[in-house]
PDB file of C-alpha atoms and ligand atoms in Angstrom:
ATOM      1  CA  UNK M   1     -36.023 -65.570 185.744  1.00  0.00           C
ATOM      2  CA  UNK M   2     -38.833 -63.911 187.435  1.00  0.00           C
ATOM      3  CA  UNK M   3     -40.675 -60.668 186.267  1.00  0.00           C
ATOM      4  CA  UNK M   4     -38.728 -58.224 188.426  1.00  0.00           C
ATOM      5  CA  UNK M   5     -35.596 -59.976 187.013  1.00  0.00           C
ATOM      6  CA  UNK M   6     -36.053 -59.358 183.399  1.00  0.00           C
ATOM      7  CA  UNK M   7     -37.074 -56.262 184.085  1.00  0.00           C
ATOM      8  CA  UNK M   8     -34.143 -54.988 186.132  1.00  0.00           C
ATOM      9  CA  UNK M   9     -32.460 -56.891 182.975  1.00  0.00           C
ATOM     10  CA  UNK M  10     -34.275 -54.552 180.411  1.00  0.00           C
ATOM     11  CA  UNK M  11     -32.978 -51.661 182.440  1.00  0.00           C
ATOM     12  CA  UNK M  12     -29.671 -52.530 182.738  1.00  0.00           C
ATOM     13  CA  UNK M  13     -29.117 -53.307 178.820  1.00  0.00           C
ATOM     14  CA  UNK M  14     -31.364 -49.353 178.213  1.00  0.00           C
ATOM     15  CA  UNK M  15     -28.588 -47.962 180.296  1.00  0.00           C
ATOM     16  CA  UNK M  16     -25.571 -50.085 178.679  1.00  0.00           C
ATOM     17  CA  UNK M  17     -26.968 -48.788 175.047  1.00  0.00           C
ATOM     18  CA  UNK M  18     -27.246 -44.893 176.739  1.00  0.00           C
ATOM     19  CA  UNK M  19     -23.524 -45.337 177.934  1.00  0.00           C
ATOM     20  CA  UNK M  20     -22.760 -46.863 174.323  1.00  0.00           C
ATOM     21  CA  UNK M  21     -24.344 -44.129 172.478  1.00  0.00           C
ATOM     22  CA  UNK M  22     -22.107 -40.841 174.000  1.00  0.00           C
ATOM     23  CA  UNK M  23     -19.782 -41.512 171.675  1.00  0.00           C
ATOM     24  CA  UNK M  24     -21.949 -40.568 168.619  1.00  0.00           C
ATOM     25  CA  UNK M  25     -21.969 -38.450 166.830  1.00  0.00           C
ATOM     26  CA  UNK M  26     -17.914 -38.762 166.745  1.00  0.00           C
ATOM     27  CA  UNK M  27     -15.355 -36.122 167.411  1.00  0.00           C
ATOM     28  CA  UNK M  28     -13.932 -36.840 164.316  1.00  0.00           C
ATOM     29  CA  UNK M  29     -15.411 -38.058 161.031  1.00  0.00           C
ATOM     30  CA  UNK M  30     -14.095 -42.063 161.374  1.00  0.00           C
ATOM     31  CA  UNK M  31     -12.102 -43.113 158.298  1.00  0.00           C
ATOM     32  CA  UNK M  32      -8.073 -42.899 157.213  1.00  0.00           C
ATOM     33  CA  UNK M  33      -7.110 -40.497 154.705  1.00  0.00           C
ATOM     34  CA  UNK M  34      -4.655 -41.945 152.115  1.00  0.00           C
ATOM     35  CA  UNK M  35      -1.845 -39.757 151.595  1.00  0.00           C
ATOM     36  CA  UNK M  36      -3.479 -37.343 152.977  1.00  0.00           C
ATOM     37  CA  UNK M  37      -5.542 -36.512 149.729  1.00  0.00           C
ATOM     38  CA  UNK M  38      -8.611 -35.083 151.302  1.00  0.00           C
ATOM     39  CA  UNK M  39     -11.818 -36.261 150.596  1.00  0.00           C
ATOM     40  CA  UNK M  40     -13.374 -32.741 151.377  1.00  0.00           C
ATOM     41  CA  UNK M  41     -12.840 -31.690 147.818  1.00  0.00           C
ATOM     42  CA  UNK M  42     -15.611 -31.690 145.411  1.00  0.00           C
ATOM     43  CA  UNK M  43     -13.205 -31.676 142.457  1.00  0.00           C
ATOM     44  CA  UNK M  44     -11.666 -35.123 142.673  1.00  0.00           C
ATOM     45  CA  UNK M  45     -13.030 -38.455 142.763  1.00  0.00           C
ATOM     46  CA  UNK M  46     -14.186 -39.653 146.416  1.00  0.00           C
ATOM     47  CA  UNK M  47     -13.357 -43.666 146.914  1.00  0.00           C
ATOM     48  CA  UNK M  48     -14.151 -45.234 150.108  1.00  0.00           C
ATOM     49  CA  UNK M  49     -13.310 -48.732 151.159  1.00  0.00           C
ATOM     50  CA  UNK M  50     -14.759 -50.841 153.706  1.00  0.00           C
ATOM     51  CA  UNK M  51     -12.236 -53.219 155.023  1.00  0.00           C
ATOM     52  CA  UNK M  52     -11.269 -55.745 157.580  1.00  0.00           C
ATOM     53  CA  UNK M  53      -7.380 -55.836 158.057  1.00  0.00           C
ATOM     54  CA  UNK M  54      -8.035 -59.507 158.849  1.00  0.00           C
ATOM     55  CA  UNK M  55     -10.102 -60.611 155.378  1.00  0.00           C
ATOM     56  CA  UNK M  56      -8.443 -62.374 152.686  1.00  0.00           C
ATOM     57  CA  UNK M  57     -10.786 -60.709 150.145  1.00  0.00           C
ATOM     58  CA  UNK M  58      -9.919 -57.218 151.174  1.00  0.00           C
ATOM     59  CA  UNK M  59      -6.090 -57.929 151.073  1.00  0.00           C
ATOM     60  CA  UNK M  60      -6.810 -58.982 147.675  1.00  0.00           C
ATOM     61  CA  UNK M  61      -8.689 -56.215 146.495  1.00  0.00           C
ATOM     62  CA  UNK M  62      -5.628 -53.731 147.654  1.00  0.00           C
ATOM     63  CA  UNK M  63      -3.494 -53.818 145.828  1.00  0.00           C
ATOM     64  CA  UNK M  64      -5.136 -53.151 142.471  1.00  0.00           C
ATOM     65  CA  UNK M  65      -7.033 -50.161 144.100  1.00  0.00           C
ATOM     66  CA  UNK M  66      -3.799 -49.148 145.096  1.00  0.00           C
ATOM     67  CA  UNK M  67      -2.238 -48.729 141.961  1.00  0.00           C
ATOM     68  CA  UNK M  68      -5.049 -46.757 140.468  1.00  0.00           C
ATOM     69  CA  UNK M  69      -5.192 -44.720 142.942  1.00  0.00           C
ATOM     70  CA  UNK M  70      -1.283 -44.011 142.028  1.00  0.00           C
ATOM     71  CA  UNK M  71      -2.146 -43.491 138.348  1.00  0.00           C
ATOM     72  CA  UNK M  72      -4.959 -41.062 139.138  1.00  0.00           C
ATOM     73  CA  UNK M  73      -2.730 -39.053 141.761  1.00  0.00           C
ATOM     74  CA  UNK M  74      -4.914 -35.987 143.213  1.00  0.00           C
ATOM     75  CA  UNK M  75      -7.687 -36.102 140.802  1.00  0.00           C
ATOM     76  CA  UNK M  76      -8.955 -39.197 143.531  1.00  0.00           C
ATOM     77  CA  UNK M  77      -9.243 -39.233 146.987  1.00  0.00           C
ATOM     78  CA  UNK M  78      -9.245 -42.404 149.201  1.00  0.00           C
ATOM     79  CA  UNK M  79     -10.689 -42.707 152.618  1.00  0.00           C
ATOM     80  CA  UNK M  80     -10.745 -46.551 154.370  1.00  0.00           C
ATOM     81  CA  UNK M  81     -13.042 -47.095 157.180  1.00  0.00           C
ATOM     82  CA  UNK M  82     -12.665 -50.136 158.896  1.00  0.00           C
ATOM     83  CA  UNK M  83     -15.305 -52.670 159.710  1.00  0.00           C
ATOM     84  CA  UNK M  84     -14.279 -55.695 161.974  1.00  0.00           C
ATOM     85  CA  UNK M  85     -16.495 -58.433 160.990  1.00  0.00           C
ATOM     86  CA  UNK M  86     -17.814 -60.925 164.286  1.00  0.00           C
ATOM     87  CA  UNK M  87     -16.750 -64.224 161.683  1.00  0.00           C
ATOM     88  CA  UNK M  88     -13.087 -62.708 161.523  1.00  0.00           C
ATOM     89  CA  UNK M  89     -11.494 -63.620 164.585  1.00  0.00           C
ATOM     90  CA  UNK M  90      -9.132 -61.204 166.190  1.00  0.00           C
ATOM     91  CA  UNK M  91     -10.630 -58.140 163.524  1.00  0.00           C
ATOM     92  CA  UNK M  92     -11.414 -55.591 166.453  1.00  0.00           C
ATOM     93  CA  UNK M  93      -8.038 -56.252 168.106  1.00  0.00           C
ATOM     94  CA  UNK M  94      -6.422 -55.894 164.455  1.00  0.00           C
ATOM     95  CA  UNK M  95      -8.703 -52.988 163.635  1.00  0.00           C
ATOM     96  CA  UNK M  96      -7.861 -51.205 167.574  1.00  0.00           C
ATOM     97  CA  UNK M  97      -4.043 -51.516 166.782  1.00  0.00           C
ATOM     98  CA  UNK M  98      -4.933 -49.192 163.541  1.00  0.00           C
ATOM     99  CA  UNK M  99      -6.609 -46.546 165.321  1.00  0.00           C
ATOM    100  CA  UNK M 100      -4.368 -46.372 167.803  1.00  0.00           C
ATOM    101  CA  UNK M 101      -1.162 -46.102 165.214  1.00  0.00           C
ATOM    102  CA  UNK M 102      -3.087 -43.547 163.517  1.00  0.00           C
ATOM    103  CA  UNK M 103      -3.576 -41.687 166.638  1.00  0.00           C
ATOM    104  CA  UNK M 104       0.499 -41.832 167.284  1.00  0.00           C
ATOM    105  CA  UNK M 105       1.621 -41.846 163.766  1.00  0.00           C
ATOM    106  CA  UNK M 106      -1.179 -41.304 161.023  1.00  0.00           C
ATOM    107  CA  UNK M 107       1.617 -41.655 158.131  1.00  0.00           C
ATOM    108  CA  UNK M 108       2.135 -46.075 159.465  1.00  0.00           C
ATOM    109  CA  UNK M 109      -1.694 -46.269 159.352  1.00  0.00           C
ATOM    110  CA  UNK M 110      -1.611 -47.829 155.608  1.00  0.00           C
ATOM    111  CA  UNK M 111       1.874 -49.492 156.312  1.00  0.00           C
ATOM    112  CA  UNK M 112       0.421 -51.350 159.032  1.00  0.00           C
ATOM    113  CA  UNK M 113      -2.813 -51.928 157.211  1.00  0.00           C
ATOM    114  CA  UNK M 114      -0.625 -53.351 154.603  1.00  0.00           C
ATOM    115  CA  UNK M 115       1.555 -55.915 157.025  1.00  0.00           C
ATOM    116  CA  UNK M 116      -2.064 -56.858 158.101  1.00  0.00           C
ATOM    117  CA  UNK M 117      -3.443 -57.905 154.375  1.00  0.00           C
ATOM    118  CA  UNK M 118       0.092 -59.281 154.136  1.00  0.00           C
ATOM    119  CA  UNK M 119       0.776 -61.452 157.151  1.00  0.00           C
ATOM    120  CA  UNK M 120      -3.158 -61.937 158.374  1.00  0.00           C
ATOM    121  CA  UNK M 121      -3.632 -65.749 157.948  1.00  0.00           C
ATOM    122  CA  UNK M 122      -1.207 -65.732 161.592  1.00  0.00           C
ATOM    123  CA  UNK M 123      -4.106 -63.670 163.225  1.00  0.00           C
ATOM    124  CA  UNK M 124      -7.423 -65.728 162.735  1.00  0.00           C
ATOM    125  CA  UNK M 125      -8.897 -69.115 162.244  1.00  0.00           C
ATOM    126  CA  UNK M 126      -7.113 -72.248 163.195  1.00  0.00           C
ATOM    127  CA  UNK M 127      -3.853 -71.057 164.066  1.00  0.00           C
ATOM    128  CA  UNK M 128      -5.452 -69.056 167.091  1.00  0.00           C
ATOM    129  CA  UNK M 129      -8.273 -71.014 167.846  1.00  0.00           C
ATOM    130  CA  UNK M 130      -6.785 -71.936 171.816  1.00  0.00           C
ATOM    131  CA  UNK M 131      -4.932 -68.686 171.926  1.00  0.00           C
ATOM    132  CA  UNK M 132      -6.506 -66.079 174.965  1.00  0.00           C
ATOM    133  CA  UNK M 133      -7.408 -62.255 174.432  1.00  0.00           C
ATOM    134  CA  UNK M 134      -4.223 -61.555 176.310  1.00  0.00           C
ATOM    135  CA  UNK M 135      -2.173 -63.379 174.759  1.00  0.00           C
ATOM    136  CA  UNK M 136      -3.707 -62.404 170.971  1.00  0.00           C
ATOM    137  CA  UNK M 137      -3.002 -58.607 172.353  1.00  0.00           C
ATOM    138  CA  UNK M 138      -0.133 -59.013 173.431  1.00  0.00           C
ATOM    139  CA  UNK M 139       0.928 -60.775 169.935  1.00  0.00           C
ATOM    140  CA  UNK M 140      -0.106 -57.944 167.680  1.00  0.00           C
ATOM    141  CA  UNK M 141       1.046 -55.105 170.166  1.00  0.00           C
ATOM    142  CA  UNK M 142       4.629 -57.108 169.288  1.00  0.00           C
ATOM    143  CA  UNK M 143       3.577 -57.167 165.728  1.00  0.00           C
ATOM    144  CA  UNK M 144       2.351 -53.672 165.529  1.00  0.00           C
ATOM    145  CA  UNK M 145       5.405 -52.009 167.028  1.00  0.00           C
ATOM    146  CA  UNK M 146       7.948 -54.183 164.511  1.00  0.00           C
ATOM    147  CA  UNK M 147       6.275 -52.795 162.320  1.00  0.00           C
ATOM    148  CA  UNK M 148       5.566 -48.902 163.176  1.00  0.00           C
ATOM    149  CA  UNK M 149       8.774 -48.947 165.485  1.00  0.00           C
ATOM    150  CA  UNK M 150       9.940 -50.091 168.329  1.00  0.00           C
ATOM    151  CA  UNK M 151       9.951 -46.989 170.080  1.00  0.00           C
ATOM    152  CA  UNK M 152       6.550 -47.125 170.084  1.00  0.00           C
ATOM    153  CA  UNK M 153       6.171 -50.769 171.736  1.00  0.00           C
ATOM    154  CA  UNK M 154       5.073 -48.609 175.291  1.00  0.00           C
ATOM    155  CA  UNK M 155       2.558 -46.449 173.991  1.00  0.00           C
ATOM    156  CA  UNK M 156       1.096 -49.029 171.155  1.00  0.00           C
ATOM    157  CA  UNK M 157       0.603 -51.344 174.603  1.00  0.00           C
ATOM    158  CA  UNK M 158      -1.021 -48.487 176.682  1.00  0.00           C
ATOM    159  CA  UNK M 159      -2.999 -47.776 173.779  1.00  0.00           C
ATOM    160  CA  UNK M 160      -4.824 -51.138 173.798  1.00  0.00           C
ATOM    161  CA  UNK M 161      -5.687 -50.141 177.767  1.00  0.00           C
ATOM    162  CA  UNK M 162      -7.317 -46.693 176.864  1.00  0.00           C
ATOM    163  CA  UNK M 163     -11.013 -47.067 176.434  1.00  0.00           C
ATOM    164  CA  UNK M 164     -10.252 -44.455 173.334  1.00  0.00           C
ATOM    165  CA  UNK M 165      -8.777 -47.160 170.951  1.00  0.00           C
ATOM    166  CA  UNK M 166     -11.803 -49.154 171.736  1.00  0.00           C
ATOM    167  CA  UNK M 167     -14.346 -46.168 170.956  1.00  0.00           C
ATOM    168  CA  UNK M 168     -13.098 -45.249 168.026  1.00  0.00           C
ATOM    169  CA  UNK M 169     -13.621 -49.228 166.618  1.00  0.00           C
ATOM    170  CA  UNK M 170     -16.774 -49.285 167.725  1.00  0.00           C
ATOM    171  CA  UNK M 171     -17.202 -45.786 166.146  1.00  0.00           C
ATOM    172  CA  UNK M 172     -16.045 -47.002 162.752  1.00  0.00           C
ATOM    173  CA  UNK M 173     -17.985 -50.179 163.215  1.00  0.00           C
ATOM    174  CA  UNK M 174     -21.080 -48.134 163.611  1.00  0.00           C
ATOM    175  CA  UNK M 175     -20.712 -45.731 160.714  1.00  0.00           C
ATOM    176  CA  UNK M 176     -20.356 -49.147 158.585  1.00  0.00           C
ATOM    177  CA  UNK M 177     -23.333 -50.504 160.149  1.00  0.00           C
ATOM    178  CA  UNK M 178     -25.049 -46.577 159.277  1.00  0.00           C
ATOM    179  CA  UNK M 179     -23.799 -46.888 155.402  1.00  0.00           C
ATOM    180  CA  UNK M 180     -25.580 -50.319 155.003  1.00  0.00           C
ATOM    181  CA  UNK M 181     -21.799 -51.983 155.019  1.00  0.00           C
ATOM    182  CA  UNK M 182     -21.757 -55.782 156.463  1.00  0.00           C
ATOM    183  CA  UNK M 183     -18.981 -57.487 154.378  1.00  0.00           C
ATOM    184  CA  UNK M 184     -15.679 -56.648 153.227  1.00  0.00           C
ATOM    185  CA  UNK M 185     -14.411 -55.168 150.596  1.00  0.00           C
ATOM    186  CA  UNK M 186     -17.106 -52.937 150.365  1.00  0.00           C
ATOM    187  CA  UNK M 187     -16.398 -49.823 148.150  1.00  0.00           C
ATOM    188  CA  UNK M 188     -18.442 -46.251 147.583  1.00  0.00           C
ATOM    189  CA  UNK M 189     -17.378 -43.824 144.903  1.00  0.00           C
ATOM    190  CA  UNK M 190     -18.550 -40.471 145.297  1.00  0.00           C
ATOM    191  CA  UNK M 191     -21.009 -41.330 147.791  1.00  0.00           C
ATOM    192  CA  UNK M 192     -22.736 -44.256 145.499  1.00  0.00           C
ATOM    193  CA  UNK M 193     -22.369 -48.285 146.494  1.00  0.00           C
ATOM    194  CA  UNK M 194     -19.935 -50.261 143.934  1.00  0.00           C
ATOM    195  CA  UNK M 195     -22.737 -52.960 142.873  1.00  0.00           C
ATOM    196  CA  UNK M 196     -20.696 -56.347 142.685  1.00  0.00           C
ATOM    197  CA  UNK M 197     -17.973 -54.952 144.994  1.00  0.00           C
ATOM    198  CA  UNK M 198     -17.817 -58.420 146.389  1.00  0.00           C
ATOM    199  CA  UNK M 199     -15.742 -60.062 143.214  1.00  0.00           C
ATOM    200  CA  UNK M 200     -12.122 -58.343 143.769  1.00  0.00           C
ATOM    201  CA  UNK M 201     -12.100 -55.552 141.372  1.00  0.00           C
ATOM    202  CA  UNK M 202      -8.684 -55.670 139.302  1.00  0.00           C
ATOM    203  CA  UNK M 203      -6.890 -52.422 137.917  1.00  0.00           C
ATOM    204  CA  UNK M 204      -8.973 -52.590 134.490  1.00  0.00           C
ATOM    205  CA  UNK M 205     -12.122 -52.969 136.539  1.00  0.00           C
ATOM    206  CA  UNK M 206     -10.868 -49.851 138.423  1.00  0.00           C
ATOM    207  CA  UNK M 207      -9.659 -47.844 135.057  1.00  0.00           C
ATOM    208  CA  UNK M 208     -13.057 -48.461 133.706  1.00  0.00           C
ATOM    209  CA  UNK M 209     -14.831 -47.357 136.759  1.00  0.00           C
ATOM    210  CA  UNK M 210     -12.935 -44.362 137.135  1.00  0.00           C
ATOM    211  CA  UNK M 211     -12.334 -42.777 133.610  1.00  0.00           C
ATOM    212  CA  UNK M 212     -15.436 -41.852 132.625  1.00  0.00           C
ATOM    213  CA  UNK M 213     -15.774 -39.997 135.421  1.00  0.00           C
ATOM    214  CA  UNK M 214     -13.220 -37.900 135.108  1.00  0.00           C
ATOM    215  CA  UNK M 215     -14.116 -37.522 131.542  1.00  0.00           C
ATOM    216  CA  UNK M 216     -10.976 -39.280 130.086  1.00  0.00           C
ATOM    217  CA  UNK M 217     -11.132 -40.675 126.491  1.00  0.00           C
ATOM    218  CA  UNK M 218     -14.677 -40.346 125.766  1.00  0.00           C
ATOM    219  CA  UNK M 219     -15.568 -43.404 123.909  1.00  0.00           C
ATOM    220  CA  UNK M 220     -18.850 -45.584 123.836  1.00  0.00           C
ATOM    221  CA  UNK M 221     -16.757 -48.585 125.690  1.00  0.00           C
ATOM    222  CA  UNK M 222     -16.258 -45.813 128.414  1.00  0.00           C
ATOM    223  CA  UNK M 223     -20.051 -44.730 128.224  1.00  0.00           C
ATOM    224  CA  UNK M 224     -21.282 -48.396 128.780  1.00  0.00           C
ATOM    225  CA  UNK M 225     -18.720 -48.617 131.647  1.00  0.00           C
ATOM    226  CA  UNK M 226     -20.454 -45.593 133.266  1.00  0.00           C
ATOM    227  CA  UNK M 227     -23.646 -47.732 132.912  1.00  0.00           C
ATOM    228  CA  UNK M 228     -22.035 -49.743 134.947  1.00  0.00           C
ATOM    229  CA  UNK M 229     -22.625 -47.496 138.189  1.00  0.00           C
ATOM    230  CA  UNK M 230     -26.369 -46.699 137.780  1.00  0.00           C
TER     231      UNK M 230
HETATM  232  C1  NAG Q 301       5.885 -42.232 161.212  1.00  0.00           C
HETATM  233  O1  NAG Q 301       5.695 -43.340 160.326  1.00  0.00           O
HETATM  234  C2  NAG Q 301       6.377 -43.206 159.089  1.00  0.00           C
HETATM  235  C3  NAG Q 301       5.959 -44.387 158.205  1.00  0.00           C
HETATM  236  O2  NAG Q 301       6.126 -45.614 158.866  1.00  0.00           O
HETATM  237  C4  NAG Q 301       7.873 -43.128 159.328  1.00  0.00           C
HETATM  238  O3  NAG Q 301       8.549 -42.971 158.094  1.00  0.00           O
HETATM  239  C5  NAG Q 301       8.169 -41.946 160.249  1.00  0.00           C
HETATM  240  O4  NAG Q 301       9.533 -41.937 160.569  1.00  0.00           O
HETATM  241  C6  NAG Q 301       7.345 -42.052 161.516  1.00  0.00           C
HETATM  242  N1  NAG Q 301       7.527 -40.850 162.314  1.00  0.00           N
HETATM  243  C7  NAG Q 301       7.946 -40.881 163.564  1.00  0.00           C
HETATM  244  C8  NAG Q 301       8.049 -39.558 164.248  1.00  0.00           C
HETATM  245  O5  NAG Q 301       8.190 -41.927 164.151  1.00  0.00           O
HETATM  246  C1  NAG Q 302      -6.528 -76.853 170.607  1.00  0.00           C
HETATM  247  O1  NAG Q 302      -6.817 -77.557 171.767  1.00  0.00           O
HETATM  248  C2  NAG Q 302      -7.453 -78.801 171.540  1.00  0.00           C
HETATM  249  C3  NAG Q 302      -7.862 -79.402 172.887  1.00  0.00           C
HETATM  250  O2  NAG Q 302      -6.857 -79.234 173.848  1.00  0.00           O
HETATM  251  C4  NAG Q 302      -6.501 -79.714 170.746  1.00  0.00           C
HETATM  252  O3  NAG Q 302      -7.125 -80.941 170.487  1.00  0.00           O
HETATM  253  C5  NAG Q 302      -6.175 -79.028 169.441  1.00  0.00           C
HETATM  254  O4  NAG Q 302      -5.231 -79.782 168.707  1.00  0.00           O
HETATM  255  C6  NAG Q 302      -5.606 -77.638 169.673  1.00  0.00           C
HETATM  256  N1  NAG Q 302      -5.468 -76.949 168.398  1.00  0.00           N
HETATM  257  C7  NAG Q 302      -4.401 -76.255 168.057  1.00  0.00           C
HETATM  258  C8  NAG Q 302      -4.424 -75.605 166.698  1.00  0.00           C
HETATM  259  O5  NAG Q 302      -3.451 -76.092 168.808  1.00  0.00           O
HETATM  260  C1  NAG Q 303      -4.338 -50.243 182.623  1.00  0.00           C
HETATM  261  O1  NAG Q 303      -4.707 -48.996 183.221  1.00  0.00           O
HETATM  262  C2  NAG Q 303      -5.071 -49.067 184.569  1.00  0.00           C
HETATM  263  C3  NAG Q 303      -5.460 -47.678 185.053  1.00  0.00           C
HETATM  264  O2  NAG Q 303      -6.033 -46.923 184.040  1.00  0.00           O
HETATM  265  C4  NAG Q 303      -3.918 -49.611 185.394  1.00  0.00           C
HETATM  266  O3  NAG Q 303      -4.340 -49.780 186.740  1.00  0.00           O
HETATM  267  C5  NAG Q 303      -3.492 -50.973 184.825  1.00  0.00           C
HETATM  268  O4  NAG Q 303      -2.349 -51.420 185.510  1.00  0.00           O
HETATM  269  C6  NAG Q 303      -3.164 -50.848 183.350  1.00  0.00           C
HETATM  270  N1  NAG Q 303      -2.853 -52.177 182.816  1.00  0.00           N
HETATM  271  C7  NAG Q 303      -1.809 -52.389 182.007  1.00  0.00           C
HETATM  272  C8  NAG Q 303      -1.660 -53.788 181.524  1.00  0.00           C
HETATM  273  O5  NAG Q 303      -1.032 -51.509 181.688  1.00  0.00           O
HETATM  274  C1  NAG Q 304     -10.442 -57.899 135.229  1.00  0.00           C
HETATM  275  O1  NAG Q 304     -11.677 -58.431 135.650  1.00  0.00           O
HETATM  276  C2  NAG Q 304     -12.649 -58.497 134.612  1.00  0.00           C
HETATM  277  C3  NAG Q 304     -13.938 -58.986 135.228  1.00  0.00           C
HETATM  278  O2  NAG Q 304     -14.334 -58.117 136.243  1.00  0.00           O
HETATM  279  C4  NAG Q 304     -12.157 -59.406 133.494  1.00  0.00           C
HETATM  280  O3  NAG Q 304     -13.092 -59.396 132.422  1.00  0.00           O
HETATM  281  C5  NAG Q 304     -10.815 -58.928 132.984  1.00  0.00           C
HETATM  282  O4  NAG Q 304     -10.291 -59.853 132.069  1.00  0.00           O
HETATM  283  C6  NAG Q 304      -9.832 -58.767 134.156  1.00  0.00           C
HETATM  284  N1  NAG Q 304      -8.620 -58.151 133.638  1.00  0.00           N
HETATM  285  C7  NAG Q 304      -7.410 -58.578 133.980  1.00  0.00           C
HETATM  286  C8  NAG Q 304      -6.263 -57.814 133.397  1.00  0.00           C
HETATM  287  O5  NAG Q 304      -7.235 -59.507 134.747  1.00  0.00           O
END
């Protein structure tokens, strides 16, 4: 390539990474609020995950979560941001059809999360290795919409042609990428990295996290547990 080449080159990608960049800051702060307990509040317990609908590890590191976040109720909030990781094929398509449920129907975000942890071995690896983008799309609009509905088959399709789905990915990508996130699971609680967050955390590992912070039976087990965190 000659001098004038590369340079026309450089320009090009400077403008590409302008016309990337007018979508941050966000409109919105990225992330999905479970059950709408809102993470604004500085009285409960702030847990954020960082998934990829389309990891085996994160699937496995749900469920436990999940049921302490059911024993703690409103004393702990739980946000999920996505982050669609290049070795897990499909993960941005997976990751779009989220945003754009939560965009039509925030309460079958987690639902459809869930189907994803649950039925994700269909969407990557071997089983789609010849598969096109179209065809890939067009597979988990069908899945999505069995899932949320079929009344929203239409808009769950248009969704994946609106350059808005696609923003907000990238968006939630990005503010992974800005919290120092690059596998999943990946959890923070109350603003502080989980060290060894890459081992699934069971419900005990979760208790023990959690209950010293909330100041529940105040024992020297619990104080080492606390430890645990600085
Ligand atoms: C939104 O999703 C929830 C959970 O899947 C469902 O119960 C509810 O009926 C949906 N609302 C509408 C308007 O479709
Ligand atoms: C993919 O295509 C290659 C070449 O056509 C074929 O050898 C292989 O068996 C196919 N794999 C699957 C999973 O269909
Ligand atoms: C996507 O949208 C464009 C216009 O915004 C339209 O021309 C095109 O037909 C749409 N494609 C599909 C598959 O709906
Ligand atoms: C939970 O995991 C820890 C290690 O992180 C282990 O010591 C403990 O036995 C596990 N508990 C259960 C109930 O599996």
């Amino acid at each position: 390539m000659s001098g004038k080449g590369i340079l026309s080159v450089l320009i090009l990608l400077a403008l590409q990474s302008l016309v990337g960049g007018d979508y941050i800051p966000p409109k919105k702060y990225d992330g999905f609020v479970y059950k709408n307990r809102h993470h604004l509040s500085y009285d409960t317990i702030q847990i954020e995950a960082f998934y990829d609908p389309l990891c085996p590890d994160s699937a496995d590191s749900w469920p436990p979560l999940k049921k302490a976040l059911h024993h703690y109720s409103s004393r702990v909030s739980f946000v999920v941001h996505l982050l669609p990781l290049p070795y897990h094929d499909n993960a941005f398509v997976a990751s779009r059809a989220l945003h754009i449920v939560n965009s039509l129907n925030r309460t079958a975000t987690f639902p459809l999360l869930e189907a994803f942890f649950k039925y994700q071995a269909a969407f990557f690896g071997a089983p789609t290795r010849n598969l096109s983008r179209a065809f890939i799309v067009d597979e988990i609009v069908k899945f999505t919409s069995a899932i949320v509905g079929n009344s929203y088959h239409t808009s769950i399709k248009n969704g994946f042609n609106d350059t808005n789905s696609d923003h907000l990915t990238r968006i939630s990508f990005k503010y992974a990428a800005s919290r120092g996130v690059s596998g999943t699971p990946f959890f923070y609680v109350n603003g502080f990295a989980l060290p060894d967050a890459g081992n699934a955390l069971n419900y005990s590992d979760w208790r023990s996290i959690i209950d010293p912070l909330i100041g529940a039976k105040k024992s020297t087990k619990n104080e080492e547990s606390l430890h645990y965190l600085l």
